[in-house]
Coordinates of C-alpha atoms in Angstrom, one line a residue:
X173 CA 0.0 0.0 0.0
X174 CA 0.9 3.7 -0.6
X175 CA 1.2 4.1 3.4
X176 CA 3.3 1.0 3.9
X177 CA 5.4 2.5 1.2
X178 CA 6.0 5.6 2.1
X179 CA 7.0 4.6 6.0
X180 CA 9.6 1.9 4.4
X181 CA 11.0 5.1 2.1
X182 CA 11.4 7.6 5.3
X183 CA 13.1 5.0 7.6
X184 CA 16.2 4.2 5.0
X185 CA 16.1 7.9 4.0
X186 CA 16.4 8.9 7.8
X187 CA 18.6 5.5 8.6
X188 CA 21.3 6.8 5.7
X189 CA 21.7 10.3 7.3
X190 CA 21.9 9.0 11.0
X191 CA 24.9 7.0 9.1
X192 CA 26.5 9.2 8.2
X193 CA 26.7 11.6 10.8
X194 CA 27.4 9.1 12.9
X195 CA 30.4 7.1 10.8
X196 CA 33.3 9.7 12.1
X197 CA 32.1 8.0 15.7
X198 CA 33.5 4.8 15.2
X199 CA 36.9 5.5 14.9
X200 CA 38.1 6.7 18.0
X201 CA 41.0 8.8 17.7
X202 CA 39.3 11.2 15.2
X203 CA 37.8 13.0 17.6
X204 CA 41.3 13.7 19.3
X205 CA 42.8 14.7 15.8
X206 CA 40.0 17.4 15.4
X207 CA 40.6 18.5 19.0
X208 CA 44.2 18.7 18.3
X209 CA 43.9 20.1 14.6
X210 CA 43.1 24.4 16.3
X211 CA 46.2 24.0 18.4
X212 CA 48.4 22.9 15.8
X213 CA 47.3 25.8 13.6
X214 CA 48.0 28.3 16.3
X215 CA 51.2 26.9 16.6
X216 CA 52.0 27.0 12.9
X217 CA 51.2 30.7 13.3
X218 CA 53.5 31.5 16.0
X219 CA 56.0 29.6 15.0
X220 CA 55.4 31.6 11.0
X221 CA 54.8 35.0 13.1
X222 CA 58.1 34.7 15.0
X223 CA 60.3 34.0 12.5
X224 CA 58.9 37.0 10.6
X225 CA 59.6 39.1 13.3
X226 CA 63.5 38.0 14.0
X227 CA 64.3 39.3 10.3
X228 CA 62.0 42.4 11.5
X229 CA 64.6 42.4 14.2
X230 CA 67.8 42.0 11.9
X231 CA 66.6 44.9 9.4
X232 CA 65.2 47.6 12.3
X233 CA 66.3 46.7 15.7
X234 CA 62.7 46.4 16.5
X235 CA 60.6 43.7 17.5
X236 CA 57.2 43.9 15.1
X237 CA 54.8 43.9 18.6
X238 CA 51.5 44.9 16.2
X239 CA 52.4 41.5 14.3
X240 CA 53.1 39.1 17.2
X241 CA 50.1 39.9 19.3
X242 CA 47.8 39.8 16.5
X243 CA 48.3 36.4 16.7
X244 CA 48.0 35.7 20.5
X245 CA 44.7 33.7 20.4
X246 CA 44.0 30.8 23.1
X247 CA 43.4 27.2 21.3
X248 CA 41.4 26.1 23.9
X249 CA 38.7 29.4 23.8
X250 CA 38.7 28.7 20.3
X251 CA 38.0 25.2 20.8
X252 CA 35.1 25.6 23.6
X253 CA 33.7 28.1 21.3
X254 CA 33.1 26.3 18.5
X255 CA 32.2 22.6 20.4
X256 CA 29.8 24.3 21.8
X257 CA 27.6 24.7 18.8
X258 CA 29.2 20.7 17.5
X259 CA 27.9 19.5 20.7
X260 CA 24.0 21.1 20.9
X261 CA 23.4 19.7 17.1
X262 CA 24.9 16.2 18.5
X263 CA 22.2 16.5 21.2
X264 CA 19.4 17.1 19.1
X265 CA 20.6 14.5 16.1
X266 CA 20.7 12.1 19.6
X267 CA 16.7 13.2 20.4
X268 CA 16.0 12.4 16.6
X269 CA 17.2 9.4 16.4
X270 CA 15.8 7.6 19.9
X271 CA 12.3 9.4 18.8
X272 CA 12.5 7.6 15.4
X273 CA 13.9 4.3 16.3
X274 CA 11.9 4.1 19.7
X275 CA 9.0 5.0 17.4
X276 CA 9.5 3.7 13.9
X277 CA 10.4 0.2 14.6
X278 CA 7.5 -0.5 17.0
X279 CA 5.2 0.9 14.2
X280 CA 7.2 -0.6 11.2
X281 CA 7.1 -4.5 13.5
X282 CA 3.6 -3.6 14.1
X283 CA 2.9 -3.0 10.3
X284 CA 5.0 -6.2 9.4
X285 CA 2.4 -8.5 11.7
X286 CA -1.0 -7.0 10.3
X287 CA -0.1 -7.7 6.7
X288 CA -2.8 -9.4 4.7
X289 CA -1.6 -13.3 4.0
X290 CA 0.9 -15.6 5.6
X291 CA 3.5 -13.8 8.7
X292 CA 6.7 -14.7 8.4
X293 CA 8.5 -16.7 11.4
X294 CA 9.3 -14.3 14.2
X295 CA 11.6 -16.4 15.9
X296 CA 13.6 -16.7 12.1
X297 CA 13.3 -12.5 12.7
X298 CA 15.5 -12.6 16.3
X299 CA 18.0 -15.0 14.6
X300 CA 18.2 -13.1 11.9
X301 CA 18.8 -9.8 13.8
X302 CA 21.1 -11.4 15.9
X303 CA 23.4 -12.7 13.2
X304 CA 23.1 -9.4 11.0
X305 CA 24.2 -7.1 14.7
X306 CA 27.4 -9.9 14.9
X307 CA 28.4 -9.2 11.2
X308 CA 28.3 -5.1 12.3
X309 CA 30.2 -5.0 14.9
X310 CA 32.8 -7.3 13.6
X311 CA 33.2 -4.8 10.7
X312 CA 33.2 -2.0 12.9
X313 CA 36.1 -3.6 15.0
X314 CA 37.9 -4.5 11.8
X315 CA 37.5 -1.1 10.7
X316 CA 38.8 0.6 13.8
X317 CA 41.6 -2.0 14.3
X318 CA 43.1 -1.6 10.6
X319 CA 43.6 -5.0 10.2
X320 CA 42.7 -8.7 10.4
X321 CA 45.3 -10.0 12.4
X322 CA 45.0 -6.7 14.9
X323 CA 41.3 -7.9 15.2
X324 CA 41.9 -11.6 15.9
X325 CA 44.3 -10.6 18.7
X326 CA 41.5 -9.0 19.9
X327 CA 39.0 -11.4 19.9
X328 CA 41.6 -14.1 21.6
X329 CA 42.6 -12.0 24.8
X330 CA 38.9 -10.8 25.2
X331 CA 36.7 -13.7 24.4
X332 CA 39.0 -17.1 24.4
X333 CA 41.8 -15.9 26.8
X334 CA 39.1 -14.8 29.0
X335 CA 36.7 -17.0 28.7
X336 CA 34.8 -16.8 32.5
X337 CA 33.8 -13.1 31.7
X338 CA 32.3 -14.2 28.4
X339 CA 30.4 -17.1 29.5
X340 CA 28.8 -14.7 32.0
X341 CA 27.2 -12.9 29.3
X342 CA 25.2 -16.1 28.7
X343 CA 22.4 -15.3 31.1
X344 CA 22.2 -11.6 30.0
X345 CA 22.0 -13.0 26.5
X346 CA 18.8 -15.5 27.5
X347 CA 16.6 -13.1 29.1
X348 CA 17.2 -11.0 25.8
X349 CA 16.6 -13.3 23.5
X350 CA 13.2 -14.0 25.4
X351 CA 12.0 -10.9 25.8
X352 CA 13.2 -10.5 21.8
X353 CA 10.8 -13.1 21.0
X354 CA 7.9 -11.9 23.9
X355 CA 7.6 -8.6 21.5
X356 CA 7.0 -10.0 18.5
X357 CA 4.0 -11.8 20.7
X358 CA 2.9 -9.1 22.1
X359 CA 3.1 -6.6 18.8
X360 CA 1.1 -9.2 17.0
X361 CA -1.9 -8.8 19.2
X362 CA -1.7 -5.2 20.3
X363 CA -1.5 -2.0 18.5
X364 CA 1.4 0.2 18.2
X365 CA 0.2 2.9 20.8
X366 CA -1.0 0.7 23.2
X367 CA 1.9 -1.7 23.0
X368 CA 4.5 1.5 23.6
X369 CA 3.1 2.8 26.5
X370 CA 2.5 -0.4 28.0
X371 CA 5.7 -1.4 27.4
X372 CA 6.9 1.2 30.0
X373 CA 5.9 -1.1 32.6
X374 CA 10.0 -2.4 32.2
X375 CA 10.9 1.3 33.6
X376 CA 8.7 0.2 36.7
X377 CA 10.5 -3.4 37.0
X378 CA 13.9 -2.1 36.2
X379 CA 13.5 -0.2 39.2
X380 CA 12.2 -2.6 41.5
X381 CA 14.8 -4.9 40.2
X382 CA 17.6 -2.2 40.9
X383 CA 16.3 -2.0 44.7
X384 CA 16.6 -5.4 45.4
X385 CA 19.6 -6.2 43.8
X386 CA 22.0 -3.4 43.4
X387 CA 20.9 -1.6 46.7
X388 CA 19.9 1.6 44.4
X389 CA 18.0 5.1 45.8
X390 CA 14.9 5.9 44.2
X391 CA 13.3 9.7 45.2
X392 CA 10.2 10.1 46.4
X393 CA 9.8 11.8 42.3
X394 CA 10.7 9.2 41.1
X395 CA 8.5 6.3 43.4
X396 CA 5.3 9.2 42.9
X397 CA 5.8 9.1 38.8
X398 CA 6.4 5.1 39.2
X399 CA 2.9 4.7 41.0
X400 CA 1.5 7.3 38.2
X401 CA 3.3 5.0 35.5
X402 CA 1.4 1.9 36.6
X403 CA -2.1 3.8 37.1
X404 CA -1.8 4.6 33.6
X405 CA -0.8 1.5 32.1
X406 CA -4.0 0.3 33.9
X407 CA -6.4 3.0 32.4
X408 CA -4.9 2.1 29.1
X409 CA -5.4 -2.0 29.3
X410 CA -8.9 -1.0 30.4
X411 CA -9.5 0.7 27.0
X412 CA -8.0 -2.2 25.1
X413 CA -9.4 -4.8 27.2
X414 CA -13.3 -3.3 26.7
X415 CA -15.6 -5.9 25.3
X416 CA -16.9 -3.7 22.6
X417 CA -13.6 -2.0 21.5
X418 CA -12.0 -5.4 21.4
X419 CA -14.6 -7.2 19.7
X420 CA -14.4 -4.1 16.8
X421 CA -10.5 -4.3 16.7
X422 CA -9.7 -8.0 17.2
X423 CA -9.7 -9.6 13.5
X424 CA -10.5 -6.0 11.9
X425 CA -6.8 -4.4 11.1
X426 CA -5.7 -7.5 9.6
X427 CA -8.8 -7.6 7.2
X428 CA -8.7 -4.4 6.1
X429 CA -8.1 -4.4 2.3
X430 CA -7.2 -7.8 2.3
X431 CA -7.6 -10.1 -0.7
X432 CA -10.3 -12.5 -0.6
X433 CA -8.6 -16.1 0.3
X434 CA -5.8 -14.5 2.9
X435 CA -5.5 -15.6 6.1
X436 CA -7.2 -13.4 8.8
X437 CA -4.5 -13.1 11.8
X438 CA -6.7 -13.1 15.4
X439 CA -5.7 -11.2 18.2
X440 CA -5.8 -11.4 21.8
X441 CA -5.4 -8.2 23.8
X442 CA -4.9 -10.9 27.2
X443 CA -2.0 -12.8 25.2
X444 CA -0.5 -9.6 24.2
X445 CA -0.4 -7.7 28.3
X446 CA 1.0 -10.8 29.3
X447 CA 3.9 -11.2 26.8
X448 CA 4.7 -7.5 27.5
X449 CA 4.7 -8.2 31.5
X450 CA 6.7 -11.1 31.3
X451 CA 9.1 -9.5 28.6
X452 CA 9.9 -6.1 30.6
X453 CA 10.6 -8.7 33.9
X454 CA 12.8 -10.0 31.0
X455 CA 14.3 -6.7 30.2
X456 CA 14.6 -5.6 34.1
X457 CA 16.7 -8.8 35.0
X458 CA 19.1 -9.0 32.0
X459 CA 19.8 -4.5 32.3
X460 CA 20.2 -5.5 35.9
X461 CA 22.4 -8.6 35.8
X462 CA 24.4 -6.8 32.8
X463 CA 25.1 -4.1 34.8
X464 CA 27.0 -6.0 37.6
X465 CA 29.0 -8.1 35.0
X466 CA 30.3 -4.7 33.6
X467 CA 31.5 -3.2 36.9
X468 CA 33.0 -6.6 38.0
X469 CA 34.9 -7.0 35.2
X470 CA 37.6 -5.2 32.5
X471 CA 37.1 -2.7 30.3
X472 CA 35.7 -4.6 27.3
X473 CA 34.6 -1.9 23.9
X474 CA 30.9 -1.7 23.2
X475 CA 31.1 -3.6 19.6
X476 CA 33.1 -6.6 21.4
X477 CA 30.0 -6.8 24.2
X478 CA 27.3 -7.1 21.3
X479 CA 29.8 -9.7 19.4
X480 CA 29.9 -11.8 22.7
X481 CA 25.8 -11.4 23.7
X482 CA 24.9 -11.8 19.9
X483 CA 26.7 -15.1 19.7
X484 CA 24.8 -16.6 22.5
X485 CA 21.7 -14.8 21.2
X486 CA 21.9 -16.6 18.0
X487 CA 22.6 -19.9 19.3
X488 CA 19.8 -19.5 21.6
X489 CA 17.5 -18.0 19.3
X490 CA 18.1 -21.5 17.2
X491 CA 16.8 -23.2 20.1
X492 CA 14.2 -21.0 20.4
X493 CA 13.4 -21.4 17.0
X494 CA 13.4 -25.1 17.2
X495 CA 11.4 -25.6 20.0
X496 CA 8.6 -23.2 18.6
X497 CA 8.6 -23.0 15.4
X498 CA 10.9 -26.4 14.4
X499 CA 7.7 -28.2 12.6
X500 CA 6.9 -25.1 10.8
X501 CA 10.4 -23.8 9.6
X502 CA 10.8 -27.7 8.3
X503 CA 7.9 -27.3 6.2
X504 CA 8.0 -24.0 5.0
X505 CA 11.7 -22.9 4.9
X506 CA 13.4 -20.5 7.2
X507 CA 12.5 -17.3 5.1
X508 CA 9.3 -18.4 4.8
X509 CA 6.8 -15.2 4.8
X510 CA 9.7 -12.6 3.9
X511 CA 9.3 -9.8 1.9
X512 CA 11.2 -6.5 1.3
X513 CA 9.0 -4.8 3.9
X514 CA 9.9 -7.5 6.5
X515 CA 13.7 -7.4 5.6
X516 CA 13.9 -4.0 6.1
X517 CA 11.9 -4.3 10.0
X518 CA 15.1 -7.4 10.7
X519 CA 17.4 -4.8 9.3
X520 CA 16.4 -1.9 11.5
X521 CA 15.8 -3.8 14.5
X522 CA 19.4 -5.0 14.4
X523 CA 21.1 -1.6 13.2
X524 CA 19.0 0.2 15.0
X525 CA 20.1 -1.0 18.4
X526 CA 23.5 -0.6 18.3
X527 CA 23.2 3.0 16.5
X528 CA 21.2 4.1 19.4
X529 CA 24.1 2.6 21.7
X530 CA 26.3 5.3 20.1
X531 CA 24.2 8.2 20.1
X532 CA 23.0 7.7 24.1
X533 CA 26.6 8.9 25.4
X534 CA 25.6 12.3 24.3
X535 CA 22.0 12.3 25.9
X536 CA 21.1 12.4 29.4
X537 CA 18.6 11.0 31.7
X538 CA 15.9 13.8 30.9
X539 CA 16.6 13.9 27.2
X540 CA 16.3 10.3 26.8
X541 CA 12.9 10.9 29.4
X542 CA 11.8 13.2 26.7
X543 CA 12.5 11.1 23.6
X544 CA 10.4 7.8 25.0
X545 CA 7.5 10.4 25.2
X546 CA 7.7 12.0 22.3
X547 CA 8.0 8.4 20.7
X548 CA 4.9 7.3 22.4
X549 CA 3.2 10.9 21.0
X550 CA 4.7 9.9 17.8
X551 CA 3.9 6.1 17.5
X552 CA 0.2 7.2 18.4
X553 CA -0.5 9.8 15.7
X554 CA 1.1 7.7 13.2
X555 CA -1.0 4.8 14.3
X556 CA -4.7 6.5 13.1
X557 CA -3.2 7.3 10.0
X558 CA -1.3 3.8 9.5
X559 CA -3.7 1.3 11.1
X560 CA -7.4 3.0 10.0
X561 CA -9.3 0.5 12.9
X562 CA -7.2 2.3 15.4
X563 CA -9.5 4.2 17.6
X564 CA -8.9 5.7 21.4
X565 CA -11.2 7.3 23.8
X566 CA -10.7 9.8 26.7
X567 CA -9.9 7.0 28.8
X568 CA -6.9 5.9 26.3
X569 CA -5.3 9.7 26.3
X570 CA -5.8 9.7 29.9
X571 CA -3.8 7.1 30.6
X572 CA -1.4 7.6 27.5
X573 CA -0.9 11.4 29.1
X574 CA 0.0 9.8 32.9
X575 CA 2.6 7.3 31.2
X576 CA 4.1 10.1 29.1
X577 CA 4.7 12.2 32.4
X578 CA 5.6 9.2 34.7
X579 CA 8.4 9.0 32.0
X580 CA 9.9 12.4 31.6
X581 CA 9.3 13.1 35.5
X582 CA 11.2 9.6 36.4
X583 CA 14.3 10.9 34.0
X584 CA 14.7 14.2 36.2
X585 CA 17.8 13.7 38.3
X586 CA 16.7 13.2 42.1
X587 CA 17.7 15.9 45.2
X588 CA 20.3 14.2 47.4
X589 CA 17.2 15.6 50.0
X590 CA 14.8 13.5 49.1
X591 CA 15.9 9.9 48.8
X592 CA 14.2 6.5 49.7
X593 CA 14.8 4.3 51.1
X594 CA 17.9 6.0 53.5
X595 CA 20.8 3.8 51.9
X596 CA 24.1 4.9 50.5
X597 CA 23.3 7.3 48.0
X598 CA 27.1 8.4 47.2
X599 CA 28.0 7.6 43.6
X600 CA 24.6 5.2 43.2
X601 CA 22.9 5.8 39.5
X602 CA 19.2 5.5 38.9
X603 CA 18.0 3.1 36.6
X604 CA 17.7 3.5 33.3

């Protein structure tokens, strides 16, 4: 269709330029060669300004003073001055591209599973994605490294050498893969809105998880905006859980302009809360449990980390795959259901990830608060124009408005004032 068309066109279009911008990123002494680039002008200067006036010396006497302090400006002034500008556009290319992958793959997933006529595989999909992240960041690595044998060095002291710390990234890389696979479940039966703001319920987990096992301080902001969170998750699931709005919706967006003959994909609303409950407990654990293998062990780069969890992830995925879907992949082949549209949903899901990975180092905890929302604002707008069966009441933006705020008033940093429970609160993080 001309809609599912024109969503495909503006995520490569907007995919490409995040790219780009982001390329110079991956290397990382470019940054310190641009940093260094203003002072080794203003020494060529000097140095070119000096000699100058030594031979103004020889001929007059006189030292050329106009000459030499027309010259006397500070690298470092220059340099603040002009990062300052670099830095605020990097800031607001960050809030672009967490708005649009936050919001365009949940719609673009979403899109992929109403399709008239036979769905593809998703556990094939989390396989896939897996594989095609391993394959980046093993070019990216190659890339930085310069060459092959510089990368396989690599890959022997940090994987094989040490081998404990990359076997811990095995239960990390489980709970992924599950909740990777609980999405798809729970996108298949509910629509994009409801899905994102119900999937916010892993900011509410995360944070009990964060209590229990890291000892972490939550404010009383932050506990008030968790309660407000889960009030409006509930107001929402009471919307989509209404007899008469789910008998309307249930078979309806999948039947819409479809041919007569295709199969008519039935929904469950119940199926779909639950896969999102069990998959942000999912989420919680493995941020959680991830978090404690990174401060008990070595400094390990970002790309090696998603080469280690994406090999488990695939492996698991297989078994996944088997277990589900192994009579059905037999019969019908691994690719079975994939089209262009679908390719580029696998694509984005695993590019997407690791280019937000990059980008969050320049955004903090309230501009990342204020992306999820406007991705939520976003996902729902573009939901009445993509899905046409998509209707909400005043119960639905009720409850959609208190998860939106929960959100960007949980991302405000806390007051050291104001903490609970009365723990060690010196260098503790909140969750994120």
């Amino acid at each position: 269709t001309h809609s599912g068309r024109l969503l495909r066109t503006s995520l490569l279009f907007l995919s490409y330029r995040c790219v780009l911008k982001l390329l110079s990123s991956f290397r990382p002494d470019c940054s310190a060669c641009m940093s260094a680039s203003p002072r080794r002008r203003h020494h060529a200067r000097v140095i070119r300004t000096a000699t100058s006036s030594n031979r103004e010396v020889m001929k007059t006497g006189e030292p050329a003073k106009a000459a030499h302090s027309s010259v006397e400006t500070n690298p470092d002034t220059m340099e603040s001055s002009s990062g300052k500008h670099g830095f605020c556009d990097i800031k607001y290319l960050s809030l672009a591209i967490l708005v649009v992958q936050n919001s365009a793959l949940i719609l673009s997933v979403r899109y992929s599973r109403t399709l008239p006529g036979d769905l593809y595989i998703s556990t094939t999909a989390v396989v896939v994605a897996e594989v095609l992240k391993v394959i980046a960041c093993i070019m990216i690595l190659l890339y930085q490294r310069g060459s092959l044998m510089r990368f396989m060095h690599l890959v022997h002291e940090q994987v094989i050498v040490n081998y404990a710390d990359t076997l811990k990234l095995g239960i990390p890389s489980l709970l992924y893969t599950l909740q990777n696979n609980l999405q798809y479940i729970a996108i298949s039966n509910l629509d994009a809105a409801t899905f994102q703001m119900t999937y916010q319920l892993k900011i509410l987990t995360t944070a009990i998880v964060s209590v229990i096992m890291l000892n972490r301080s939550l404010s009383k902001l932050q506990w008030f905006s968790l309660a407000v969170l889960f009030s409006g998750v509930v107001l929402v699931q009471l919307e989509v859980n209404n007899p008469s709005a789910k008998s309307q919706n249930v078979a309806s967006e999948a039947a819409t302009n479809a041919p007569t003959g295709s199969a008519v994909h039935e929904q469950s609303a119940i199926k779909g809360l639950i896969a999102v409950i069990i998959s942000s407990f999912c989420s919680a654990c493995a941020g959680v449990y991830f978090e404690k293998i990174l401060k008990g062990s070595q400094q390990v780069s970002l790309w090696m980390r998603n080469i280690q969890l994406g090999i488990f992830g695939t492996v698991i995925g297989l078994v996944g795959m088997q277990v589900k879907d192994g009579i059905k992949v037999a019969e019908k082949g691994f690719f079975f259901g994939y089209t262009h549209f679908v390719w580029g949903v696998v694509i984005q899901q695993a590019f997407g990830g690791l280019l937000v990975a990059v980008v969050v180092k320049y955004a903090d905890n309230i501009l990342k608060g204020f992306a999820t929302s406007l991705a939520i604002v976003v996902s729902t707008i573009a939901s009445v124009f993509l899905f046409p069966d998509f209707h909400f009441s005043l119960t639905f933006i009720l409850g959609g408005s208190m998860v939106i705020a929960a959100v960007f008033f949980y991302s405000k940093p806390p007051a050291a004032q104001t903490i609970l429970p009365s723990v060690q609160s010196s260098g503790t993080q909140k969750p994120t």
